[in-house]
CSV table of C-alpha atoms in Angstrom, one decimal:
chain,number,residue,atom,x,y,z
A,159,UNK,CA,88.2,130.4,110.5
A,160,UNK,CA,89.5,133.4,108.6
A,161,UNK,CA,92.3,134.3,106.3
A,162,UNK,CA,94.2,137.6,106.5
A,163,UNK,CA,96.6,138.6,103.7
A,164,UNK,CA,98.9,141.2,105.1
A,165,UNK,CA,101.4,143.9,104.1
A,166,UNK,CA,104.2,145.3,106.2
A,167,UNK,CA,102.2,148.0,108.1
A,168,UNK,CA,99.9,145.3,109.3
A,169,UNK,CA,102.4,142.4,109.4
A,170,UNK,CA,102.4,140.2,112.5
A,171,UNK,CA,105.9,139.8,114.0
A,172,UNK,CA,108.0,137.3,112.0
A,173,UNK,CA,111.5,136.0,112.0
A,174,UNK,CA,112.4,135.4,115.6
A,175,UNK,CA,111.2,131.9,116.6
A,176,UNK,CA,109.9,131.1,113.2
A,177,UNK,CA,110.8,127.8,111.4
A,178,UNK,CA,112.5,128.6,108.1
A,179,UNK,CA,111.6,126.6,104.9
A,180,UNK,CA,114.4,124.8,103.1
A,181,UNK,CA,116.2,126.8,100.4
A,182,UNK,CA,114.9,124.9,97.4
A,183,UNK,CA,113.4,126.0,94.1
A,184,UNK,CA,109.7,124.8,94.1
A,185,UNK,CA,110.2,123.3,97.6
A,186,UNK,CA,107.9,123.0,100.6
A,187,UNK,CA,108.0,122.6,104.4
A,188,UNK,CA,107.5,119.3,106.0
A,189,UNK,CA,104.0,118.5,107.2
A,190,UNK,CA,103.3,121.0,110.0
A,191,UNK,CA,101.0,119.7,112.8
A,192,UNK,CA,98.5,122.3,113.9
A,193,UNK,CA,97.8,122.5,117.6
A,194,UNK,CA,94.5,124.2,116.8
A,195,UNK,CA,92.8,122.4,113.9
A,196,UNK,CA,91.7,124.7,111.0
A,197,UNK,CA,88.3,124.6,109.4
A,198,UNK,CA,88.4,125.3,105.7
A,199,UNK,CA,85.0,125.3,103.9
A,200,UNK,CA,83.6,122.4,105.9
A,201,UNK,CA,86.8,120.3,106.1
A,202,UNK,CA,88.9,120.3,109.3
A,203,UNK,CA,92.7,120.0,109.0
A,204,UNK,CA,95.3,119.1,111.6
A,205,UNK,CA,98.2,119.8,109.4
A,206,UNK,CA,99.4,122.3,106.7
A,207,UNK,CA,102.2,122.7,104.2
A,208,UNK,CA,104.0,126.0,103.4
A,209,UNK,CA,105.0,125.8,99.8
A,210,UNK,CA,107.8,128.1,98.5
A,211,UNK,CA,105.8,129.2,95.4
A,212,UNK,CA,103.4,131.3,97.5
A,213,UNK,CA,100.7,128.9,98.6
A,214,UNK,CA,99.5,126.8,101.5
A,215,UNK,CA,98.0,123.3,101.1
A,216,UNK,CA,96.7,120.9,103.7
A,217,UNK,CA,96.9,117.3,102.4
A,218,UNK,CA,100.2,117.3,100.6
A,219,UNK,CA,103.0,119.6,99.5
A,220,UNK,CA,102.7,121.3,96.2
A,221,UNK,CA,105.6,122.3,93.9
A,222,UNK,CA,103.5,123.8,91.1
A,223,UNK,CA,104.5,127.3,90.1
A,224,UNK,CA,102.1,127.9,87.3
A,225,UNK,CA,98.7,128.9,88.9
A,226,UNK,CA,95.6,127.2,87.7
A,227,UNK,CA,91.9,127.1,88.8
A,228,UNK,CA,90.1,123.9,89.5
A,229,UNK,CA,93.3,122.4,90.9
A,230,UNK,CA,91.3,119.7,92.8
A,231,UNK,CA,92.9,120.7,96.1
A,232,UNK,CA,92.2,122.9,99.0
A,233,UNK,CA,94.7,125.8,98.6
A,234,UNK,CA,95.3,129.3,99.9
A,235,UNK,CA,97.4,131.2,97.4
A,236,UNK,CA,98.6,134.6,98.7
A,237,UNK,CA,100.8,134.9,95.5
A,238,UNK,CA,101.0,131.8,93.5
A,239,UNK,CA,103.9,132.2,91.1
A,240,UNK,CA,107.4,130.9,90.5
A,241,UNK,CA,109.4,132.2,93.4
A,242,UNK,CA,113.1,131.3,94.0
A,243,UNK,CA,114.4,131.4,97.5
A,244,UNK,CA,117.6,129.9,96.1
A,245,UNK,CA,118.4,133.5,95.1
A,246,UNK,CA,117.5,135.3,98.3
A,247,UNK,CA,114.7,136.0,100.8
A,248,UNK,CA,113.3,133.8,103.6
A,249,UNK,CA,110.1,131.8,103.9
A,250,UNK,CA,109.1,131.1,107.5
A,251,UNK,CA,106.2,130.1,109.6
A,252,UNK,CA,104.9,129.5,113.2
A,253,UNK,CA,101.7,128.8,115.1
A,254,UNK,CA,101.3,131.6,117.6
A,255,UNK,CA,99.2,131.5,120.7
A,256,UNK,CA,100.8,134.5,122.5
A,257,UNK,CA,98.3,137.0,124.0
A,258,UNK,CA,99.7,139.9,122.0
A,259,UNK,CA,99.2,138.2,118.6
A,260,UNK,CA,95.8,136.7,119.6
A,261,UNK,CA,94.6,140.2,120.7
A,262,UNK,CA,95.9,141.7,117.4
A,263,UNK,CA,94.1,139.2,115.1
A,264,UNK,CA,91.0,139.2,117.3
A,265,UNK,CA,90.7,143.0,116.9
A,266,UNK,CA,91.2,142.7,113.2
A,267,UNK,CA,88.5,140.0,112.7
A,268,UNK,CA,86.1,141.9,114.9
A,269,UNK,CA,86.7,145.0,112.8
A,270,UNK,CA,86.1,143.3,109.5
A,271,UNK,CA,83.3,140.9,110.6
A,272,UNK,CA,81.4,142.9,113.3
A,273,UNK,CA,78.4,140.5,113.2
A,274,UNK,CA,80.5,137.4,113.8
A,275,UNK,CA,81.3,136.8,117.5
A,276,UNK,CA,85.0,135.7,117.6
A,277,UNK,CA,88.0,135.4,119.9
A,278,UNK,CA,91.1,133.9,118.4
A,279,UNK,CA,92.8,131.0,120.1
A,280,UNK,CA,95.5,130.4,117.5
A,281,UNK,CA,97.2,132.2,114.6
A,282,UNK,CA,99.2,130.3,112.0
A,283,UNK,CA,101.6,132.9,110.4
A,284,UNK,CA,103.5,132.2,107.2
A,285,UNK,CA,105.7,134.9,105.8
A,286,UNK,CA,107.5,135.2,102.4
A,287,UNK,CA,110.1,137.9,103.1
A,288,UNK,CA,111.9,139.5,100.1
A,289,UNK,CA,111.7,136.4,98.0
A,290,UNK,CA,112.6,136.9,94.3
A,291,UNK,CA,110.4,136.1,91.3
A,292,UNK,CA,111.3,133.7,88.5
A,293,UNK,CA,108.1,134.6,86.6
A,294,UNK,CA,104.3,135.7,86.6
A,295,UNK,CA,101.5,134.7,89.1
A,296,UNK,CA,98.0,134.9,90.7
A,297,UNK,CA,96.4,135.3,94.2
A,298,UNK,CA,93.3,134.0,95.9
A,299,UNK,CA,92.0,130.6,97.1
A,300,UNK,CA,90.4,127.5,95.8
A,301,UNK,CA,88.8,124.3,97.3
A,302,UNK,CA,89.1,120.7,96.3
A,303,UNK,CA,85.8,120.8,94.4
A,304,UNK,CA,86.1,124.5,93.3
A,305,UNK,CA,82.7,125.2,94.8
A,306,UNK,CA,84.4,127.9,96.9
A,307,UNK,CA,87.0,129.8,94.8
A,308,UNK,CA,88.2,133.4,94.6
A,309,UNK,CA,90.8,135.2,92.6
A,310,UNK,CA,91.9,138.6,93.9
A,311,UNK,CA,91.1,141.0,91.0
A,312,UNK,CA,94.4,142.8,90.7
A,313,UNK,CA,95.6,143.8,87.2
A,314,UNK,CA,99.2,143.5,88.3
A,315,UNK,CA,101.1,142.0,91.2
A,316,UNK,CA,102.0,145.4,92.7
A,317,UNK,CA,98.3,146.2,93.0
A,318,UNK,CA,98.0,143.5,95.7
A,319,UNK,CA,99.7,146.1,98.0
A,320,UNK,CA,97.2,148.8,97.3
A,321,UNK,CA,93.9,146.9,97.0
A,322,UNK,CA,91.6,145.3,99.6
A,323,UNK,CA,88.1,143.9,100.2
A,324,UNK,CA,88.0,145.3,103.8
A,325,UNK,CA,89.1,148.9,103.2
A,326,UNK,CA,92.7,148.3,104.5
A,327,UNK,CA,95.1,148.7,101.6
A,328,UNK,CA,97.2,145.6,101.1
A,329,UNK,CA,95.0,143.4,103.3
A,330,UNK,CA,92.5,140.8,102.0
A,331,UNK,CA,90.4,138.8,104.4
A,332,UNK,CA,88.0,135.9,103.9
A,333,UNK,CA,85.8,133.8,106.2
A,334,UNK,CA,86.5,130.2,105.2
A,335,UNK,CA,85.0,127.9,107.9
A,336,UNK,CA,81.8,127.3,105.9
A,337,UNK,CA,80.4,123.8,106.3
A,338,UNK,CA,79.6,121.6,103.4
A,339,UNK,CA,76.0,120.5,103.4
A,340,UNK,CA,75.8,119.3,107.0
A,341,UNK,CA,72.4,117.8,107.6
A,342,UNK,CA,70.0,120.0,109.6
A,343,UNK,CA,69.7,117.2,112.1
A,344,UNK,CA,73.4,116.9,112.9
A,345,UNK,CA,74.0,117.4,116.6
A,346,UNK,CA,76.5,120.1,117.6
A,347,UNK,CA,80.1,118.8,117.6
A,348,UNK,CA,83.6,120.1,118.1
A,349,UNK,CA,83.5,122.3,121.2
A,350,UNK,CA,83.9,120.2,124.3
A,351,UNK,CA,84.5,117.0,122.3
A,352,UNK,CA,87.4,114.6,122.9
A,353,UNK,CA,89.4,114.2,119.8
A,354,UNK,CA,90.7,110.8,118.6
A,355,UNK,CA,94.5,110.4,118.1
A,356,UNK,CA,95.8,111.2,114.6
A,357,UNK,CA,96.7,107.6,113.7
A,358,UNK,CA,96.0,105.5,110.6
A,359,UNK,CA,93.7,102.7,111.7
A,360,UNK,CA,93.7,104.0,115.3
A,361,UNK,CA,91.0,104.2,118.0
A,362,UNK,CA,90.0,106.0,121.1
A,363,UNK,CA,90.9,104.8,124.5
A,364,UNK,CA,88.1,102.8,126.2
A,365,UNK,CA,85.4,105.4,126.9
A,366,UNK,CA,83.4,105.0,130.1
A,367,UNK,CA,79.6,105.5,129.5
A,368,UNK,CA,77.8,107.3,132.3
A,369,UNK,CA,74.6,105.8,131.0
A,370,UNK,CA,75.0,102.2,130.0
A,371,UNK,CA,73.9,101.3,126.5
A,372,UNK,CA,71.7,98.3,125.7
A,373,UNK,CA,72.7,96.6,122.4
A,374,UNK,CA,70.5,93.7,121.4
A,375,UNK,CA,70.3,92.2,124.9
A,376,UNK,CA,73.8,93.1,126.0
A,377,UNK,CA,74.5,96.1,128.3
A,378,UNK,CA,77.8,97.9,127.8
A,379,UNK,CA,79.4,100.5,130.1
A,380,UNK,CA,82.2,101.4,127.7
A,381,UNK,CA,82.7,102.0,124.0
A,382,UNK,CA,85.5,102.6,121.5
A,383,UNK,CA,85.4,105.1,118.6
A,384,UNK,CA,87.5,103.6,115.8
A,385,UNK,CA,89.0,105.8,113.1
A,386,UNK,CA,87.9,103.6,110.3
A,387,UNK,CA,84.2,104.5,110.7
A,388,UNK,CA,82.9,102.2,113.4
A,389,UNK,CA,82.1,101.8,117.1
A,390,UNK,CA,82.8,98.7,119.1
A,391,UNK,CA,82.2,97.9,122.8
A,392,UNK,CA,84.6,95.2,124.1
A,393,UNK,CA,87.8,96.2,122.3
A,394,UNK,CA,89.2,98.7,119.7
A,395,UNK,CA,89.1,97.6,116.1
A,396,UNK,CA,91.7,98.6,113.5
A,397,UNK,CA,90.2,96.7,110.6
A,398,UNK,CA,89.6,98.8,107.5
A,399,UNK,CA,88.2,96.1,105.2
A,400,UNK,CA,84.6,95.5,106.2
A,401,UNK,CA,83.3,92.0,106.6
A,402,UNK,CA,80.0,90.5,107.8
A,403,UNK,CA,79.9,87.9,110.6
A,404,UNK,CA,82.8,89.6,112.3
A,405,UNK,CA,81.9,88.0,115.6
A,406,UNK,CA,81.7,91.3,117.4
A,407,UNK,CA,79.0,93.9,118.3
A,408,UNK,CA,79.7,96.7,116.0
A,409,UNK,CA,78.0,99.9,114.6
A,410,UNK,CA,79.5,100.8,111.3
A,411,UNK,CA,78.4,104.2,110.0
A,412,UNK,CA,80.9,104.0,107.2
A,413,UNK,CA,83.4,101.1,107.6
A,414,UNK,CA,86.2,101.8,105.2
A,415,UNK,CA,89.9,102.8,105.2
A,416,UNK,CA,89.9,106.4,106.5
A,417,UNK,CA,93.1,108.4,107.2
A,418,UNK,CA,93.0,111.2,109.7
A,419,UNK,CA,96.7,111.5,109.3
A,420,UNK,CA,95.9,113.6,106.2
A,421,UNK,CA,93.1,115.8,107.7
A,422,UNK,CA,89.8,115.9,109.3
A,423,UNK,CA,88.8,115.3,112.9
A,424,UNK,CA,87.2,112.4,114.7
A,425,UNK,CA,85.7,113.4,118.0
A,426,UNK,CA,83.1,112.2,120.6
A,427,UNK,CA,81.3,113.1,123.8
A,428,UNK,CA,78.5,111.8,126.0
A,429,UNK,CA,75.9,114.6,126.2
A,430,UNK,CA,73.3,115.0,128.9
A,431,UNK,CA,72.5,118.7,128.2
A,432,UNK,CA,68.8,119.5,128.1
A,433,UNK,CA,69.0,120.9,124.6
A,434,UNK,CA,70.5,117.8,123.1
A,435,UNK,CA,68.3,115.4,125.0
A,436,UNK,CA,65.3,117.3,123.9
A,437,UNK,CA,66.5,117.1,120.2
A,438,UNK,CA,67.1,113.4,120.3
A,439,UNK,CA,63.9,112.6,122.2
A,440,UNK,CA,61.9,114.5,119.6
A,441,UNK,CA,63.7,112.5,116.8
A,442,UNK,CA,63.0,109.1,118.4
A,443,UNK,CA,59.4,110.0,119.2
A,444,UNK,CA,58.9,111.1,115.6
A,445,UNK,CA,60.5,107.9,114.1
A,446,UNK,CA,59.0,105.5,116.7
A,447,UNK,CA,55.7,107.1,117.7
A,448,UNK,CA,54.4,103.9,119.4
A,449,UNK,CA,57.4,103.6,121.7
A,450,UNK,CA,57.2,105.8,124.9
A,451,UNK,CA,60.7,107.3,125.2
A,452,UNK,CA,62.5,110.2,126.9
A,453,UNK,CA,66.3,110.2,126.4
A,454,UNK,CA,68.7,110.6,129.4
A,455,UNK,CA,71.9,110.3,127.4
A,456,UNK,CA,73.3,110.8,123.9
A,457,UNK,CA,76.7,109.6,122.9
A,458,UNK,CA,77.8,111.5,119.9
A,459,UNK,CA,80.7,110.5,117.6
A,460,UNK,CA,81.5,112.6,114.6
A,461,UNK,CA,83.9,112.0,111.6
A,462,UNK,CA,84.4,115.6,110.2
A,463,UNK,CA,85.9,115.8,106.8
A,464,UNK,CA,88.1,112.7,107.1
A,465,UNK,CA,89.9,111.7,103.9
A,466,UNK,CA,89.8,108.2,102.3
A,467,UNK,CA,93.2,106.5,102.5
A,468,UNK,CA,93.3,106.4,98.7
A,469,UNK,CA,92.6,110.2,98.4
A,470,UNK,CA,90.0,111.6,96.1
A,471,UNK,CA,87.7,113.1,98.7
A,472,UNK,CA,86.5,113.3,102.3
A,473,UNK,CA,83.6,112.1,104.4
A,474,UNK,CA,81.5,113.6,107.2
A,475,UNK,CA,79.1,111.6,109.3
A,476,UNK,CA,77.9,111.3,112.8
A,477,UNK,CA,76.7,108.4,115.0
A,478,UNK,CA,74.4,109.1,118.0
A,479,UNK,CA,73.6,106.4,120.6
A,480,UNK,CA,70.5,107.5,122.4
A,481,UNK,CA,69.4,105.8,125.6
A,482,UNK,CA,67.3,106.1,128.7
A,483,UNK,CA,68.8,103.1,130.5
A,484,UNK,CA,66.0,100.8,129.3
A,485,UNK,CA,65.6,101.5,125.6
A,486,UNK,CA,68.3,102.3,123.1
A,487,UNK,CA,68.4,103.8,119.6
A,488,UNK,CA,71.0,104.5,117.0
A,489,UNK,CA,70.8,107.7,114.8
A,490,UNK,CA,73.3,108.0,111.9
A,491,UNK,CA,73.6,111.3,110.2
A,492,UNK,CA,75.4,111.6,106.9
A,493,UNK,CA,76.9,114.9,105.5
A,494,UNK,CA,79.1,115.1,102.4
A,495,UNK,CA,80.3,111.6,101.4
A,496,UNK,CA,82.7,111.5,98.5
A,497,UNK,CA,82.7,108.7,95.9
A,498,UNK,CA,85.3,106.1,96.4
A,499,UNK,CA,86.6,102.9,94.8
A,500,UNK,CA,87.5,101.5,98.2
A,501,UNK,CA,85.5,98.7,99.7
A,502,UNK,CA,83.0,100.1,102.3
A,503,UNK,CA,80.0,99.0,104.3
A,504,UNK,CA,77.4,100.8,106.4
A,505,UNK,CA,75.1,99.2,109.0
A,506,UNK,CA,75.5,97.1,112.2
A,507,UNK,CA,76.2,93.6,113.3
A,508,UNK,CA,76.1,91.6,116.5
A,509,UNK,CA,78.4,89.0,118.0
A,510,UNK,CA,76.3,86.2,116.7
A,511,UNK,CA,75.0,88.0,113.6
A,512,UNK,CA,71.4,87.2,114.7
A,513,UNK,CA,70.8,90.9,114.4
A,514,UNK,CA,72.5,92.5,111.4
A,515,UNK,CA,71.7,95.1,108.9
A,516,UNK,CA,73.5,96.6,105.9
A,517,UNK,CA,72.3,100.0,104.5
A,518,UNK,CA,71.3,99.3,100.9
A,519,UNK,CA,73.1,102.1,99.2
A,520,UNK,CA,74.6,101.5,95.7
A,521,UNK,CA,77.4,104.0,96.3
A,522,UNK,CA,78.9,105.7,99.3
A,523,UNK,CA,77.4,109.2,98.3
A,524,UNK,CA,73.9,107.7,98.3
A,525,UNK,CA,74.2,107.4,102.1
A,526,UNK,CA,73.6,111.2,102.2
A,527,UNK,CA,70.4,111.0,100.2
A,528,UNK,CA,68.8,107.8,101.5
A,529,UNK,CA,66.9,106.9,104.7
A,530,UNK,CA,64.8,104.3,106.5
A,531,UNK,CA,62.7,107.0,108.3
A,532,UNK,CA,60.5,109.9,107.1
């Protein structure tokens, strides 16, 4: 994922077909659904807001006109200042998948990042056209934790039109897809995955398993990926408050109230590629050296940068069901897990609770630094 800050000679077409922001001092667009999710420093967003005061945000609109660092939000600020479309100008946007625009942005990215193979499939274009100032400003980007942050070093606002970090005056570009501390043992995800619906407390459809999965004596041919951090076999589950003795077979990597309405992606696939099967076979053989095993299927479900319902951070984790038709194993990989005051639980349970386990972590972030294997 890359950002391009453009000046007129390099502007993409705008105006015709764009959606125009409301005329409102300190206003914003509605939540804009992105057909192509956007990765921003390890978090994946399905929506965006175009804010009149010169910035883009992902989880909520922002009316702030005085720029400040360490804002505690993911923000792209082309020119964060007090702008006033009450007194003129137009602020508009669109998501463009036309071949002409995709070719133009692909050529630009290939020029600026020659060592990064890239072909664009979507371009979200937001344009502030002749919008008047009210007062001062700043330009750059920041992230929710300010680990990734940059301010364009221009001594004055007009210098933005004659400066650059890619030798094209008036254009600044940044690669921003960088992942946040994903474990080395995460399986690949994203490309080719099926994405869960954006729905608070939602679930996937029933997913047919090519390779049935044995779970404590019961064999299942289907599975559900539930947005609130768990997998079930016989029916979807919307519950967000975790409870033991639930009377169901459940694998709960992080059972809590998650909200993919506000960002992140929940996706899954059943993988039988030789590369993935070799990886999970090696893992199982390492952790269970006395159990002869060669995997024939890996069902991979990933929660990528999904926010808590109460805000305050996102979580990234992955559940892998590994099977050869006779033996079955669960691998749970944790990435960045934000602290939360919400009730949560991690582990598994069975319909009769004869087999049940809760991961003994004192806080949700400890899931990323604890393990039962070496």
